[in-house]
Amino acid sequence: MSQAGKKQIKVIIADDHALLREGIRKILSLEPDITVVGEAEDGDQVIELARNTDVDIILMDINMPNVDGIKATQVIKEEKPGVKIIALTIHNQEEYLFELIRGGISGYVLKDVRPHELVKTIRCVAEGEGFIPPSLTPKVFKEFNRLSKKREEESRYHFDLTERELEVLQQICLGLSNREIAEKLYISEKTVRNHLTNIFQKLGVSDRTQAVLFAIKHNLVQT
């Protein structure tokens, strides 16, 4: 199908620099399948536009007066989750990337992007894909890996379980009896029962089955 035959991609441009908005609008006006349906110069305006305009994609500057692009993104995604947002930023604002991703952006474009790359990004996002500049991809993976490990550690110790209680809980999840746990951990059955009492109390459960389900749900054990 030709670009002219495709469904129109309706775009709002949000940036506090009129010259930049005009430049983007002229670039997009050359594309038969993209229509600019509104422009905003601050966060308040883009939020209001998003509420009252049939829009598919918002090109969102990060630093804008009144309400910044990060907050505007959060508000819009909460009210209209179907609207896709592409963040526009400069190189030294890469630290905002992770906050924007958590806020629900679908793409992240540096302001020195070539026109054809901006158009390609808009079309990709419209098709349900995401886009992050290749130069930032290693940073994204590194940060997500760090956060994943941090969450895993926090989940293991958030409920104040001791190392031994975690070991006992792991054995429960493997289906071992009190006696089998005692033999495997070289402790008495009475000690196992004491650990179980503490585990149930800390997790707020009343039996082994509930403890197993809780442990799996909260990533307290290796499955």
Coordinates of N, CA and C in Angstrom, one line a residue:
M1 N 0.8 -1.2 0.0 CA 0.0 0.0 0.0 C 0.9 1.2 0.0
S2 N 0.5 2.3 -0.8 CA 1.3 3.5 -0.8 C 1.1 4.3 0.4
Q3 N 2.0 5.2 0.7 CA 1.8 6.1 1.9 C 0.5 6.8 1.8
A4 N 0.1 7.3 0.6 CA -1.1 8.1 0.4 C -2.3 7.3 0.8
G5 N -2.3 5.9 0.6 CA -3.4 5.1 0.9 C -3.5 4.6 2.4
K6 N -2.5 5.0 3.2 CA -2.5 4.6 4.6 C -3.4 5.5 5.4
K7 N -3.8 5.0 6.6 CA -4.5 5.8 7.5 C -3.7 6.9 8.0
Q8 N -4.3 8.1 8.1 CA -3.6 9.3 8.5 C -3.1 9.2 9.9
I9 N -1.9 9.6 10.2 CA -1.3 9.6 11.5 C -1.4 11.0 12.0
K10 N -2.2 11.2 13.0 CA -2.5 12.6 13.5 C -1.5 12.9 14.6
V11 N -0.8 14.1 14.4 CA 0.3 14.4 15.3 C 0.1 15.8 16.0
I12 N 0.5 15.9 17.2 CA 0.6 17.2 17.9 C 2.0 17.4 18.2
I13 N 2.5 18.7 18.0 CA 3.9 19.1 18.2 C 3.9 19.9 19.5
A14 N 4.6 19.5 20.5 CA 4.7 20.3 21.7 C 6.1 20.7 22.0
D15 N 6.4 22.0 21.9 CA 7.7 22.5 22.1 C 7.6 24.0 22.3
D16 N 8.4 24.6 23.3 CA 8.3 26.0 23.6 C 9.0 26.9 22.6
H17 N 9.7 26.3 21.6 CA 10.4 27.1 20.6 C 9.6 27.1 19.3
A18 N 9.1 28.2 18.9 CA 8.2 28.3 17.7 C 9.0 27.9 16.5
L19 N 10.3 28.2 16.4 CA 11.1 27.9 15.2 C 11.2 26.4 15.0
L20 N 11.4 25.7 16.1 CA 11.5 24.2 16.0 C 10.1 23.6 15.6
R21 N 9.0 24.1 16.2 CA 7.7 23.6 15.9 C 7.4 23.8 14.4
E22 N 7.8 25.0 13.9 CA 7.6 25.3 12.5 C 8.4 24.4 11.6
G23 N 9.7 24.1 12.0 CA 10.5 23.2 11.2 C 9.9 21.8 11.1
I24 N 9.5 21.3 12.3 CA 8.9 20.0 12.3 C 7.7 19.9 11.5
R25 N 6.8 21.0 11.6 CA 5.6 21.0 10.9 C 5.8 20.9 9.4
K26 N 6.8 21.7 8.9 CA 7.1 21.7 7.5 C 7.6 20.3 7.0
I27 N 8.4 19.7 7.9 CA 8.9 18.3 7.5 C 7.8 17.4 7.4
L28 N 6.9 17.4 8.4 CA 5.8 16.4 8.4 C 4.7 16.8 7.3
S29 N 4.6 18.0 6.9 CA 3.7 18.4 5.8 C 4.0 17.8 4.5
L30 N 5.2 17.3 4.3 CA 5.7 16.7 3.1 C 5.3 15.2 3.0
E31 N 4.8 14.7 4.1 CA 4.4 13.3 4.2 C 2.9 13.1 4.0
P32 N 2.5 12.3 3.0 CA 1.0 12.2 2.7 C 0.2 11.5 3.8
D33 N 0.9 10.7 4.7 CA 0.2 9.9 5.7 C 0.3 10.5 7.1
I34 N 0.8 11.7 7.2 CA 1.0 12.4 8.5 C 0.3 13.8 8.5
T35 N -0.5 14.0 9.5 CA -1.2 15.3 9.6 C -0.9 15.9 10.9
V36 N -0.5 17.2 11.0 CA -0.3 17.9 12.2 C -1.7 18.5 12.6
V37 N -2.2 18.1 13.8 CA -3.5 18.5 14.2 C -3.5 19.5 15.3
G38 N -2.3 19.9 15.7 CA -2.2 20.9 16.8 C -0.8 21.2 17.2
E39 N -0.6 22.3 17.8 CA 0.7 22.7 18.4 C 0.6 23.3 19.8
A40 N 1.6 23.0 20.6 CA 1.5 23.6 22.0 C 2.9 24.1 22.3
E41 N 2.9 25.2 23.1 CA 4.2 25.7 23.5 C 4.5 25.5 25.0
D42 N 3.6 24.9 25.7 CA 3.9 24.5 27.1 C 3.1 23.3 27.5
G43 N 3.4 22.8 28.7 CA 2.8 21.5 29.2 C 1.3 21.6 29.3
D44 N 0.8 22.8 29.9 CA -0.6 22.9 30.0 C -1.4 22.9 28.7
Q45 N -0.8 23.5 27.7 CA -1.5 23.5 26.4 C -1.5 22.1 25.8
V46 N -0.5 21.4 25.9 CA -0.5 20.0 25.2 C -1.4 19.1 26.0
I47 N -1.5 19.2 27.3 CA -2.5 18.4 28.0 C -3.9 18.7 27.6
E48 N -4.2 20.0 27.4 CA -5.5 20.5 27.0 C -5.8 20.0 25.6
L49 N -4.8 20.2 24.7 CA -5.0 19.7 23.3 C -5.2 18.2 23.3
A50 N -4.5 17.4 24.0 CA -4.7 16.0 24.0 C -6.1 15.6 24.5
R51 N -6.6 16.3 25.4 CA -8.0 16.0 25.9 C -9.0 16.3 24.9
N52 N -8.8 17.3 24.0 CA -9.9 17.8 23.1 C -9.6 17.5 21.7
T53 N -8.5 16.8 21.3 CA -8.2 16.6 19.9 C -8.0 15.1 19.7
D54 N -8.5 14.7 18.5 CA -8.3 13.3 18.0 C -6.9 13.2 17.5
V55 N -6.0 12.6 18.4 CA -4.6 12.6 18.1 C -4.0 11.2 18.3
D56 N -3.1 10.8 17.4 CA -2.4 9.5 17.6 C -1.1 9.6 18.3
I57 N -0.3 10.6 17.9 CA 1.0 10.7 18.5 C 1.3 12.2 18.9
I58 N 2.0 12.3 20.0 CA 2.4 13.6 20.4 C 4.0 13.7 20.5
L59 N 4.5 14.6 19.8 CA 6.0 14.9 19.9 C 6.2 15.8 21.0
M60 N 6.8 15.3 22.1 CA 6.8 16.0 23.4 C 8.2 16.5 23.8
D61 N 8.3 17.8 23.8 CA 9.6 18.4 24.4 C 9.6 18.1 25.9
I62 N 10.8 17.9 26.4 CA 10.9 17.7 27.9 C 10.8 19.0 28.7
N63 N 11.6 20.0 28.3 CA 11.7 21.2 29.0 C 10.7 22.2 28.4
M64 N 9.6 22.4 29.1 CA 8.6 23.4 28.7 C 8.1 24.2 29.9
P65 N 7.6 25.4 29.7 CA 7.2 26.2 30.8 C 5.9 25.6 31.5
N66 N 5.6 26.1 32.7 CA 4.4 25.7 33.4 C 4.5 24.2 33.9
V67 N 4.2 23.3 32.9 CA 4.3 21.9 33.2 C 5.3 21.3 32.2
D68 N 6.3 20.6 32.8 CA 7.3 20.0 31.9 C 6.8 18.8 31.1
G69 N 7.6 18.4 30.1 CA 7.1 17.3 29.3 C 7.0 16.0 30.0
I70 N 7.7 15.7 31.1 CA 7.6 14.5 31.8 C 6.3 14.4 32.5
K71 N 5.9 15.5 33.2 CA 4.6 15.5 33.9 C 3.5 15.5 32.9
A72 N 3.6 16.2 31.8 CA 2.6 16.2 30.8 C 2.3 14.8 30.2
T73 N 3.4 14.1 30.0 CA 3.4 12.7 29.5 C 2.6 11.9 30.5
Q74 N 2.9 12.0 31.8 CA 2.2 11.2 32.8 C 0.7 11.5 32.8
V75 N 0.3 12.7 32.8 CA -1.1 13.1 32.8 C -1.8 12.6 31.6
I76 N -1.2 12.8 30.4 CA -1.9 12.4 29.2 C -2.0 10.9 29.1
K77 N -1.0 10.1 29.5 CA -1.0 8.7 29.4 C -2.0 8.1 30.4
E78 N -2.2 8.8 31.5 CA -3.2 8.4 32.5 C -4.6 8.6 32.0
E79 N -4.8 9.7 31.3 CA -6.2 10.1 30.8 C -6.5 9.4 29.5
K80 N -5.5 9.4 28.6 CA -5.7 8.8 27.3 C -4.6 7.8 26.9
P81 N -4.6 6.6 27.5 CA -3.5 5.7 27.4 C -3.2 5.3 25.9
G82 N -4.2 5.5 25.1 CA -4.0 5.1 23.7 C -3.2 6.0 22.9
V83 N -3.0 7.2 23.4 CA -2.2 8.2 22.7 C -0.7 7.9 22.9
K84 N 0.0 7.8 21.8 CA 1.5 7.5 21.9 C 2.3 8.8 21.9
I85 N 3.3 8.7 22.7 CA 4.2 9.9 22.9 C 5.6 9.7 22.6
I86 N 6.2 10.6 21.8 CA 7.6 10.5 21.4 C 8.3 11.7 22.1
A87 N 9.2 11.4 22.9 CA 9.9 12.5 23.6 C 11.0 13.1 22.7
L88 N 11.0 14.5 22.7 CA 12.0 15.2 22.0 C 13.0 15.8 23.0
T89 N 14.3 15.5 22.8 CA 15.2 16.0 23.8 C 16.6 16.3 23.1
I90 N 17.5 16.9 23.9 CA 18.9 17.1 23.5 C 19.8 16.1 24.2
H91 N 21.0 16.1 23.7 CA 21.9 15.0 24.2 C 22.1 15.0 25.7
N92 N 22.2 16.2 26.3 CA 22.5 16.3 27.8 C 21.3 16.0 28.6
Q93 N 20.2 15.6 28.0 CA 19.0 15.3 28.8 C 18.7 13.8 28.9
E94 N 19.7 13.0 28.5 CA 19.5 11.6 28.5 C 19.2 11.0 29.8
E95 N 19.5 11.7 30.9 CA 19.2 11.2 32.2 C 17.7 11.1 32.5
Y96 N 16.9 11.8 31.6 CA 15.5 11.7 31.8 C 14.9 10.5 31.1
L97 N 15.7 9.8 30.3 CA 15.2 8.7 29.5 C 14.4 7.7 30.4
F98 N 14.9 7.2 31.5 CA 14.3 6.2 32.3 C 13.0 6.6 32.9
E99 N 13.0 7.9 33.3 CA 11.7 8.4 33.9 C 10.7 8.5 32.8
L100 N 11.0 8.9 31.6 CA 10.1 9.0 30.5 C 9.6 7.6 30.1
I101 N 10.4 6.6 30.1 CA 10.0 5.2 29.8 C 9.0 4.8 30.8
R102 N 9.3 5.0 32.1 CA 8.3 4.6 33.2 C 7.0 5.4 33.0
G103 N 7.1 6.6 32.5 CA 5.9 7.4 32.3 C 5.1 7.0 31.1
G104 N 5.6 6.1 30.2 CA 4.8 5.5 29.2 C 5.1 6.0 27.7
I105 N 6.3 6.6 27.5 CA 6.6 7.1 26.2 C 6.8 5.9 25.3
S106 N 6.6 6.1 24.0 CA 6.8 5.0 23.0 C 8.0 5.2 22.2
G107 N 8.6 6.4 22.2 CA 9.8 6.7 21.5 C 10.6 7.9 22.1
Y108 N 11.9 7.9 21.8 CA 12.8 8.9 22.4 C 13.7 9.4 21.2
V109 N 13.5 10.7 20.9 CA 14.2 11.2 19.7 C 15.1 12.4 20.1
L110 N 16.3 12.4 19.7 CA 17.2 13.5 20.0 C 16.9 14.6 18.9
K111 N 17.0 15.9 19.3 CA 16.6 17.0 18.5 C 17.5 17.2 17.3
D112 N 18.7 16.5 17.2 CA 19.5 16.6 16.0 C 19.2 15.5 15.0
V113 N 18.1 14.8 15.2 CA 17.7 13.7 14.4 C 17.5 14.2 12.9
R114 N 17.9 13.4 12.0 CA 17.6 13.7 10.6 C 16.1 13.6 10.3
P115 N 15.6 14.5 9.4 CA 14.2 14.5 9.1 C 13.6 13.2 8.7
H116 N 14.3 12.4 7.9 CA 13.7 11.1 7.5 C 13.7 10.1 8.6
E117 N 14.6 10.3 9.6 CA 14.6 9.4 10.8 C 13.4 9.8 11.7
L118 N 13.1 11.1 11.8 CA 12.0 11.5 12.6 C 10.7 10.9 12.0
V119 N 10.5 11.0 10.7 CA 9.4 10.5 10.0 C 9.3 9.0 10.2
K120 N 10.4 8.3 10.1 CA 10.4 6.8 10.3 C 10.0 6.5 11.7
T121 N 10.5 7.2 12.7 CA 10.1 7.0 14.1 C 8.6 7.1 14.3
I122 N 8.1 8.2 13.7 CA 6.6 8.4 13.9 C 5.8 7.3 13.3
R123 N 6.2 6.8 12.1 CA 5.5 5.7 11.5 C 5.7 4.4 12.3
C124 N 6.8 4.1 12.8 CA 7.1 2.9 13.6 C 6.2 3.0 14.9
V125 N 6.2 4.1 15.6 CA 5.4 4.2 16.8 C 3.9 4.1 16.5
A126 N 3.5 4.6 15.4 CA 2.1 4.5 15.0 C 1.7 3.1 14.8
E127 N 2.7 2.2 14.3 CA 2.4 0.8 14.1 C 2.5 0.0 15.4
G128 N 2.8 0.7 16.5 CA 2.8 -0.1 17.8 C 4.2 -0.4 18.2
E129 N 5.2 0.0 17.5 CA 6.6 -0.3 17.9 C 7.2 0.8 18.7
G130 N 8.3 0.6 19.4 CA 8.9 1.6 20.2 C 10.2 2.0 19.5
F131 N 10.8 3.2 19.9 CA 12.0 3.6 19.3 C 12.9 4.3 20.4
I132 N 14.1 3.8 20.5 CA 15.2 4.5 21.3 C 16.4 4.6 20.4
P133 N 17.1 5.7 20.4 CA 18.3 5.8 19.5 C 19.3 4.7 19.8
P134 N 19.9 4.1 18.8 CA 20.8 3.0 19.0 C 21.9 3.4 20.0
S135 N 22.3 4.6 20.0 CA 23.4 5.1 20.9 C 23.0 5.0 22.4
L136 N 21.7 5.0 22.7 CA 21.3 4.9 24.1 C 20.9 3.5 24.5
T137 N 20.7 2.6 23.5 CA 20.3 1.2 23.9 C 21.1 0.5 24.9
P138 N 22.5 0.6 24.9 CA 23.3 -0.1 25.9 C 23.0 0.5 27.3
K139 N 22.7 1.8 27.4 CA 22.4 2.5 28.7 C 21.1 2.0 29.2
V140 N 20.1 1.8 28.3 CA 18.8 1.3 28.7 C 18.9 -0.1 29.3
F141 N 19.6 -1.0 28.6 CA 19.8 -2.4 29.1 C 20.5 -2.4 30.4
K142 N 21.6 -1.6 30.5 CA 22.4 -1.5 31.7 C 21.5 -1.1 32.9
E143 N 20.7 0.0 32.7 CA 19.9 0.5 33.8 C 18.8 -0.5 34.2
F144 N 18.1 -1.1 33.2 CA 17.1 -2.1 33.5 C 17.6 -3.3 34.2
N145 N 18.8 -3.8 33.8 CA 19.4 -4.9 34.5 C 19.7 -4.5 36.0
R146 N 20.2 -3.3 36.2 CA 20.5 -2.8 37.5 C 19.2 -2.8 38.4
L147 N 18.2 -2.2 37.8 CA 16.9 -2.1 38.5 C 16.3 -3.5 38.8
S148 N 16.5 -4.4 37.8 CA 15.9 -5.8 38.0 C 16.6 -6.4 39.2
K149 N 18.0 -6.3 39.3 CA 18.7 -6.9 40.4 C 18.3 -6.3 41.7
K150 N 18.2 -5.0 41.7 CA 17.8 -4.2 42.9 C 16.4 -4.7 43.4
R151 N 15.5 -4.8 42.4 CA 14.1 -5.3 42.9 C 14.2 -6.7 43.4
E152 N 15.0 -7.5 42.8 CA 15.1 -8.9 43.3 C 15.6 -8.9 44.7
E153 N 16.7 -8.1 45.0 CA 17.3 -8.1 46.3 C 16.2 -7.5 47.3
E154 N 15.6 -6.4 46.9 CA 14.6 -5.8 47.8 C 13.4 -6.8 48.1
S155 N 13.0 -7.5 47.1 CA 11.9 -8.4 47.3 C 12.2 -9.5 48.3
R156 N 13.5 -10.0 48.3 CA 13.9 -11.0 49.1 C 14.0 -10.6 50.6
Y157 N 14.3 -9.4 50.8 CA 14.5 -8.9 52.2 C 13.5 -7.9 52.7
H158 N 12.5 -7.6 51.8 CA 11.5 -6.7 52.2 C 10.7 -7.2 53.4
F159 N 10.5 -8.5 53.5 CA 9.6 -9.0 54.6 C 10.5 -9.5 55.8
D160 N 11.7 -9.0 55.9 CA 12.5 -9.2 57.0 C 12.8 -10.7 57.3
L161 N 12.8 -11.5 56.3 CA 13.1 -12.9 56.4 C 14.7 -13.1 56.6
T162 N 15.1 -13.9 57.5 CA 16.5 -14.2 57.6 C 17.0 -15.1 56.5
E163 N 18.3 -15.2 56.4 CA 18.8 -16.1 55.4 C 18.3 -17.6 55.6
R164 N 18.3 -18.0 56.9 CA 17.8 -19.4 57.2 C 16.3 -19.5 56.9
E165 N 15.5 -18.5 57.2 CA 14.1 -18.6 56.9 C 13.9 -18.6 55.4
L166 N 14.7 -17.9 54.6 CA 14.6 -18.0 53.2 C 15.0 -19.4 52.7
E167 N 16.0 -20.0 53.3 CA 16.3 -21.4 52.9 C 15.2 -22.3 53.2
V168 N 14.6 -22.2 54.4 CA 13.4 -23.1 54.7 C 12.3 -22.8 53.8
L169 N 12.0 -21.6 53.5 CA 10.9 -21.3 52.5 C 11.2 -21.9 51.2
Q170 N 12.4 -21.8 50.7 CA 12.8 -22.4 49.5 C 12.5 -23.9 49.5
Q171 N 12.8 -24.6 50.6 CA 12.5 -26.1 50.7 C 11.1 -26.4 50.7
I172 N 10.3 -25.5 51.3 CA 8.8 -25.7 51.3 C 8.3 -25.6 49.9
C173 N 8.8 -24.7 49.2 CA 8.4 -24.5 47.8 C 8.8 -25.7 46.9
L174 N 9.8 -26.4 47.3 CA 10.2 -27.6 46.6 C 9.4 -28.9 47.0
G175 N 8.5 -28.7 48.0 CA 7.6 -29.7 48.5 C 8.2 -30.6 49.5
L176 N 9.3 -30.2 50.2 CA 9.9 -31.1 51.2 C 9.1 -31.0 52.5
S177 N 9.1 -32.1 53.3 CA 8.4 -32.1 54.6 C 9.3 -31.5 55.6
N178 N 8.8 -31.3 56.8 CA 9.6 -30.8 57.9 C 10.9 -31.6 58.2
R179 N 10.6 -32.9 58.2 CA 11.7 -33.9 58.4 C 12.8 -33.8 57.3
E180 N 12.3 -33.7 56.1 CA 13.3 -33.6 55.0 C 14.1 -32.3 55.0
I181 N 13.4 -31.3 55.4 CA 14.0 -30.0 55.5 C 15.1 -30.0 56.6
A182 N 14.7 -30.6 57.7 CA 15.7 -30.7 58.9 C 16.9 -31.5 58.4
E183 N 16.7 -32.6 57.7 CA 17.9 -33.4 57.3 C 18.7 -32.6 56.3
K184 N 18.1 -31.9 55.4 CA 18.9 -31.2 54.3 C 19.6 -30.0 54.9
L185 N 19.1 -29.3 55.9 CA 19.7 -28.1 56.4 C 20.5 -28.4 57.7
Y186 N 20.5 -29.7 58.1 CA 21.2 -30.2 59.3 C 20.7 -29.4 60.6
I187 N 19.4 -29.3 60.7 CA 18.8 -28.7 61.9 C 17.7 -29.7 62.4
S188 N 17.2 -29.4 63.6 CA 16.1 -30.3 64.1 C 14.7 -30.0 63.5
E189 N 13.8 -30.9 63.6 CA 12.5 -30.6 63.2 C 11.8 -29.5 64.0
K190 N 12.1 -29.5 65.3 CA 11.6 -28.4 66.1 C 12.1 -27.0 65.6
T191 N 13.3 -27.0 65.2 CA 13.8 -25.7 64.7 C 13.1 -25.3 63.4
V192 N 12.9 -26.4 62.5 CA 12.1 -26.1 61.3 C 10.7 -25.5 61.6
R193 N 10.1 -26.1 62.6 CA 8.7 -25.7 63.0 C 8.8 -24.2 63.5
N194 N 9.8 -23.9 64.2 CA 10.0 -22.5 64.7 C 10.2 -21.6 63.6
H195 N 11.0 -22.0 62.6 CA 11.2 -21.2 61.4 C 9.9 -20.9 60.7
L196 N 9.1 -22.0 60.5 CA 7.8 -21.9 59.8 C 6.9 -20.9 60.5
T197 N 6.9 -21.0 61.8 CA 6.0 -20.1 62.6 C 6.4 -18.6 62.3
N198 N 7.7 -18.4 62.3 CA 8.2 -17.0 62.0 C 7.9 -16.6 60.6
I199 N 8.1 -17.5 59.7 CA 7.8 -17.2 58.2 C 6.4 -16.9 58.0
F200 N 5.5 -17.7 58.6 CA 4.0 -17.5 58.4 C 3.6 -16.1 59.0
Q201 N 4.2 -15.8 60.1 CA 3.9 -14.5 60.8 C 4.4 -13.3 60.0
K202 N 5.6 -13.4 59.5 CA 6.2 -12.3 58.7 C 5.4 -12.1 57.4
L203 N 5.0 -13.2 56.8 CA 4.4 -13.1 55.5 C 2.9 -12.9 55.6
G204 N 2.3 -13.1 56.8 CA 0.9 -12.9 57.0 C 0.1 -14.0 56.4
V205 N 0.6 -15.2 56.4 CA -0.1 -16.4 55.9 C -0.3 -17.4 57.0
S206 N -1.2 -18.4 56.8 CA -1.5 -19.3 57.8 C -1.1 -20.8 57.6
D207 N -0.7 -21.1 56.4 CA -0.2 -22.5 56.1 C 0.8 -22.5 55.0
R208 N 1.3 -23.7 54.8 CA 2.4 -23.9 53.8 C 2.0 -23.5 52.4
T209 N 0.8 -23.9 52.0 CA 0.3 -23.6 50.6 C 0.3 -22.1 50.4
Q210 N -0.2 -21.3 51.4 CA -0.3 -19.9 51.2 C 1.1 -19.3 51.2
A211 N 2.0 -19.9 52.0 CA 3.4 -19.4 52.0 C 4.1 -19.6 50.7
V212 N 3.8 -20.8 50.0 CA 4.4 -21.1 48.7 C 3.9 -20.1 47.7
L213 N 2.6 -19.8 47.6 CA 2.0 -18.9 46.7 C 2.5 -17.5 46.9
F214 N 2.7 -17.1 48.1 CA 3.2 -15.8 48.4 C 4.6 -15.6 48.0
A215 N 5.4 -16.7 48.3 CA 6.8 -16.6 47.9 C 7.1 -16.5 46.4
I216 N 6.3 -17.2 45.7 CA 6.4 -17.2 44.2 C 6.0 -15.9 43.7
K217 N 4.8 -15.4 44.2 CA 4.3 -14.1 43.7 C 5.3 -13.0 44.0
H218 N 5.9 -13.0 45.1 CA 6.8 -11.9 45.5 C 8.3 -12.2 45.2
N219 N 8.5 -13.2 44.4 CA 9.9 -13.5 44.0 C 10.9 -13.7 45.2
L220 N 10.4 -14.4 46.2 CA 11.2 -14.6 47.4 C 12.1 -15.9 47.2
V221 N 11.7 -16.7 46.3 CA 12.4 -18.0 46.1 C 12.8 -18.1 44.6
Q222 N 13.7 -19.0 44.3 CA 14.1 -19.3 43.0 C 13.2 -20.4 42.5
T223 N 12.5 -20.1 41.3 CA 11.6 -21.1 40.8 C 12.1 -21.7 39.5

